[in-house]
Amino acid sequence: MDFVGSHILSVDQFERGDIDRLFDVADGLAPFAQRERITRVLQGAILSNMFFEPSTRTRVSFGSAFNLLGGDVRETTEVKASALAKGESLHDTARVLSGYSDVIVMRHPEEGSVAEFATASRVPVINAGDGANEHPSQALLDLYTVRRELAARGQGIDGLRIAVVGDLRYGRAVHSLLKLLALFDQVSVHLVSPPGLEAPEDVIAVLEDGGHAVKVYHDLGEGIHHVDILYVTRTQEERFTSPEEADRYRGLFRVNQAIYTENCEPNTVIMHPLPRDSRAQAQELDDDLNANPNLAIFRQTDNGVVVRMALFAMVLDVVDQVNDHARSVTWYTAKRTPPPN
Ligand code: ASP
Ligand code: CP
């Protein structure tokens, strides 16, 4: 695909070569994300960062990524703080905001809402999560993390064995990640969820049509055997029609050090898109894993910045100009790599 000027709405847009190009750009931007170098290549550009659902890392890392490239960020959080609360349509909101911005990032609770918004936008729109549908930039940073973690073990993504655990029905990060994995060769996927929270059939079909091995499990221990990556997800309680329904699933699949030691290979990498639900009744990824060097969750969040910088650089067509606008950092900078667990 041609990234320049494009909306980024779904991972369906990407071919494998696009991913390779994006990751090469991300690698090149690492010194800027790590505060070794500073660039002002997007000086004067404005990002509208529109989050109509809760977010910590996607919102802040998109904003930081834009700032690190020299651009300015305007934010709206929550529907009630925007004119959507007065009945304004996504169409009109998009017409207005695209007059104020060079690029828009948007998260919204309804499936398809970001795509609808993009049809009326005059500037590129990036989907930061639309309901239970997709979360493409999360999948890109997840895949970038998988690539880096496996490279450190001398492996590539082809032939990957991965277990994806938790709410696979409503987990939009999982939907996007599984579809991205289908672009690679001979991936083996364990889909591990409580009955009722299985991955959507259309997502499984993308993997199966690509010739990948997909197995469905309802038992946590069985499902996480013999994998390179253990990817845990949260019960998406905000998607259930009643709180009681979410209560039925919460805490059913808890990964902790004992379960890991008993079932996983010694160097299985643990990932999670975060937030992990650490409340007593959930404990889906226990704190006792914090000392496990294979816990990659905060390396994963760090990677979100550089991957989102790469998206902006490619969509706004400044990849070749980044270094022309660069200099060394002169303030005190804490050592950022490797990040602690
Ligand atoms: N933060 C991710 C999302 O917004 C995953 C989650 O919330 O569980 O999709
Ligand atoms: N992974 C993720 O999307 O996190 P936030 O919901 O905090 O943005």
Short mmCIF file of C-alpha atoms in Angstrom, two decimals, residues 128-282:
data_model
loop_
_atom_site.label_atom_id
_atom_site.label_comp_id
_atom_site.label_asym_id
_atom_site.label_seq_id
_atom_site.Cartn_x
_atom_site.Cartn_y
_atom_site.Cartn_z
CA ALA A 128 -6.98 3.75 17.65
CA GLY A 129 -9.70 1.18 18.35
CA ASP A 130 -13.31 1.01 17.12
CA GLY A 131 -15.47 -1.01 19.50
CA ALA A 132 -14.74 -4.73 19.40
CA ASN A 133 -13.61 -4.54 15.80
CA GLU A 134 -9.93 -3.60 15.35
CA HIS A 135 -6.92 -1.89 16.91
CA PRO A 136 -4.43 -1.84 14.03
CA SER A 137 -1.61 0.19 15.60
CA GLN A 138 -1.66 -2.12 18.64
CA ALA A 139 -1.27 -5.13 16.36
CA LEU A 140 1.63 -3.45 14.58
CA LEU A 141 3.46 -2.75 17.83
CA ASP A 142 2.67 -6.26 19.04
CA LEU A 143 4.13 -7.76 15.90
CA TYR A 144 7.16 -5.47 16.13
CA THR A 145 7.64 -6.73 19.69
CA VAL A 146 7.27 -10.37 18.61
CA ARG A 147 9.88 -9.77 15.93
CA ARG A 148 12.36 -8.20 18.36
CA GLU A 149 11.83 -10.73 21.12
CA LEU A 150 12.25 -13.66 18.73
CA ALA A 151 15.24 -12.08 16.98
CA ALA A 152 17.00 -12.05 20.35
CA ARG A 153 16.48 -15.85 20.35
CA GLY A 154 17.63 -16.24 16.73
CA GLN A 155 14.09 -16.84 15.43
CA GLY A 156 11.83 -15.04 12.93
CA ILE A 157 8.05 -14.67 12.73
CA ASP A 158 7.67 -17.41 10.10
CA GLY A 159 6.99 -20.67 11.91
CA LEU A 160 5.88 -18.79 15.06
CA ARG A 161 3.92 -20.72 17.70
CA ILE A 162 1.61 -18.44 19.67
CA ALA A 163 -1.12 -18.93 22.29
CA VAL A 164 -3.66 -16.12 22.55
CA VAL A 165 -5.52 -16.29 25.85
CA GLY A 166 -8.61 -14.60 27.27
CA ASP A 167 -11.48 -12.66 25.74
CA LEU A 168 -10.94 -13.42 22.08
CA ARG A 169 -14.49 -12.52 21.16
CA TYR A 170 -14.42 -8.82 22.02
CA GLY A 171 -10.65 -8.23 22.10
CA ARG A 172 -10.02 -5.91 19.16
CA ALA A 173 -6.24 -6.03 19.64
CA VAL A 174 -6.39 -9.81 19.20
CA HIS A 175 -8.54 -9.55 16.06
CA SER A 176 -6.03 -7.25 14.41
CA LEU A 177 -3.00 -9.26 15.57
CA LEU A 178 -4.37 -12.60 14.34
CA LYS A 179 -5.12 -11.14 10.92
CA LEU A 180 -1.60 -9.65 10.71
CA LEU A 181 -0.02 -12.97 11.65
CA ALA A 182 -1.81 -14.56 8.69
CA LEU A 183 0.55 -12.59 6.41
CA PHE A 184 3.48 -14.74 7.57
CA ASP A 185 4.34 -18.39 6.83
CA GLN A 186 3.27 -21.45 8.80
CA VAL A 187 2.11 -19.81 11.97
CA SER A 188 0.63 -22.10 14.62
CA VAL A 189 -2.06 -20.45 16.74
CA HIS A 190 -3.66 -21.71 19.96
CA LEU A 191 -6.88 -19.83 20.68
CA VAL A 192 -7.48 -20.24 24.42
CA SER A 193 -10.68 -18.79 25.88
CA PRO A 194 -13.61 -19.67 28.11
CA PRO A 195 -16.57 -21.11 26.16
CA GLY A 196 -18.53 -18.15 24.84
CA LEU A 197 -15.52 -15.88 24.31
CA GLU A 198 -14.01 -17.61 21.27
CA ALA A 199 -12.47 -15.60 18.43
CA PRO A 200 -14.89 -14.54 15.66
CA GLU A 201 -15.22 -17.00 12.78
CA ASP A 202 -14.15 -14.47 10.15
CA VAL A 203 -10.87 -13.89 11.99
CA ILE A 204 -10.20 -17.64 12.29
CA ALA A 205 -11.03 -18.01 8.60
CA VAL A 206 -8.31 -15.52 7.62
CA LEU A 207 -5.74 -17.73 9.39
CA GLU A 208 -7.12 -20.99 8.05
CA ASP A 209 -7.39 -19.69 4.50
CA GLY A 210 -3.71 -18.75 4.76
CA GLY A 211 -2.86 -22.37 5.58
CA HIS A 212 -2.00 -21.73 9.23
CA ALA A 213 -2.62 -24.28 11.99
CA VAL A 214 -5.37 -23.09 14.36
CA LYS A 215 -6.44 -25.00 17.47
CA VAL A 216 -9.17 -23.95 19.88
CA TYR A 217 -8.76 -24.69 23.63
CA HIS A 218 -10.97 -24.10 26.63
CA ASP A 219 -8.34 -25.28 29.13
CA LEU A 220 -5.62 -22.77 30.02
CA GLY A 221 -2.86 -25.24 30.88
CA GLU A 222 -3.34 -27.32 27.72
CA GLY A 223 -3.57 -24.28 25.48
CA ILE A 224 -0.30 -22.67 26.50
CA HIS A 225 1.95 -25.70 25.95
CA HIS A 226 4.69 -25.54 23.29
CA VAL A 227 4.49 -21.91 22.24
CA ASP A 228 7.05 -19.16 21.64
CA ILE A 229 4.66 -16.36 22.60
CA LEU A 230 1.97 -16.36 25.28
CA TYR A 231 -0.32 -13.38 24.56
CA VAL A 232 -2.83 -12.73 27.35
CA THR A 233 -5.80 -10.36 27.04
CA ARG A 234 -8.32 -8.71 29.32
CA THR A 235 -12.01 -9.58 29.66
CA GLN A 236 -13.51 -6.63 27.77
CA GLU A 237 -16.12 -5.90 30.41
CA GLU A 238 -17.27 -2.72 28.68
CA ARG A 239 -18.55 -4.78 25.72
CA PHE A 240 -20.92 -7.00 27.71
CA THR A 241 -24.60 -6.13 27.88
CA SER A 242 -24.72 -6.56 31.67
CA PRO A 243 -22.06 -6.45 34.43
CA GLU A 244 -23.22 -9.92 35.56
CA GLU A 245 -22.24 -11.33 32.18
CA ALA A 246 -18.69 -10.01 32.52
CA ASP A 247 -18.53 -11.34 36.10
CA ARG A 248 -19.12 -14.83 34.74
CA TYR A 249 -15.83 -14.73 32.83
CA ARG A 250 -13.60 -12.54 34.98
CA GLY A 251 -10.82 -14.47 36.71
CA LEU A 252 -11.42 -17.74 34.88
CA PHE A 253 -8.04 -17.68 33.14
CA ARG A 254 -5.31 -16.38 35.43
CA VAL A 255 -1.71 -16.68 34.29
CA ASN A 256 0.83 -16.65 37.09
CA GLN A 257 4.38 -17.88 37.61
CA ALA A 258 3.31 -21.35 38.83
CA ILE A 259 1.12 -21.95 35.76
CA TYR A 260 3.87 -20.60 33.52
CA THR A 261 6.52 -22.86 35.08
CA GLU A 262 4.27 -25.89 34.84
CA ASN A 263 3.10 -25.44 31.25
CA CYS A 264 5.39 -23.16 29.24
CA GLU A 265 8.81 -23.60 27.76
CA PRO A 266 11.48 -21.82 29.83
CA ASN A 267 11.88 -18.94 27.38
CA THR A 268 8.25 -18.45 26.27
CA VAL A 269 7.72 -14.70 25.88
CA ILE A 270 4.74 -13.24 27.79
CA MET A 271 2.85 -10.38 26.15
CA HIS A 272 -0.37 -8.45 26.85
CA PRO A 273 -1.74 -5.36 25.07
CA LEU A 274 -2.49 -3.91 28.55
CA PRO A 275 -4.13 -2.78 30.70
CA ARG A 276 -3.95 -6.04 32.64
CA ASP A 277 -6.82 -6.36 35.09
CA SER A 278 -4.97 -6.70 38.40
CA ARG A 279 -8.02 -6.50 40.65
CA ALA A 280 -8.26 -9.42 43.09
CA GLN A 281 -11.20 -10.97 41.25
CA ALA A 282 -9.34 -10.93 37.91
#
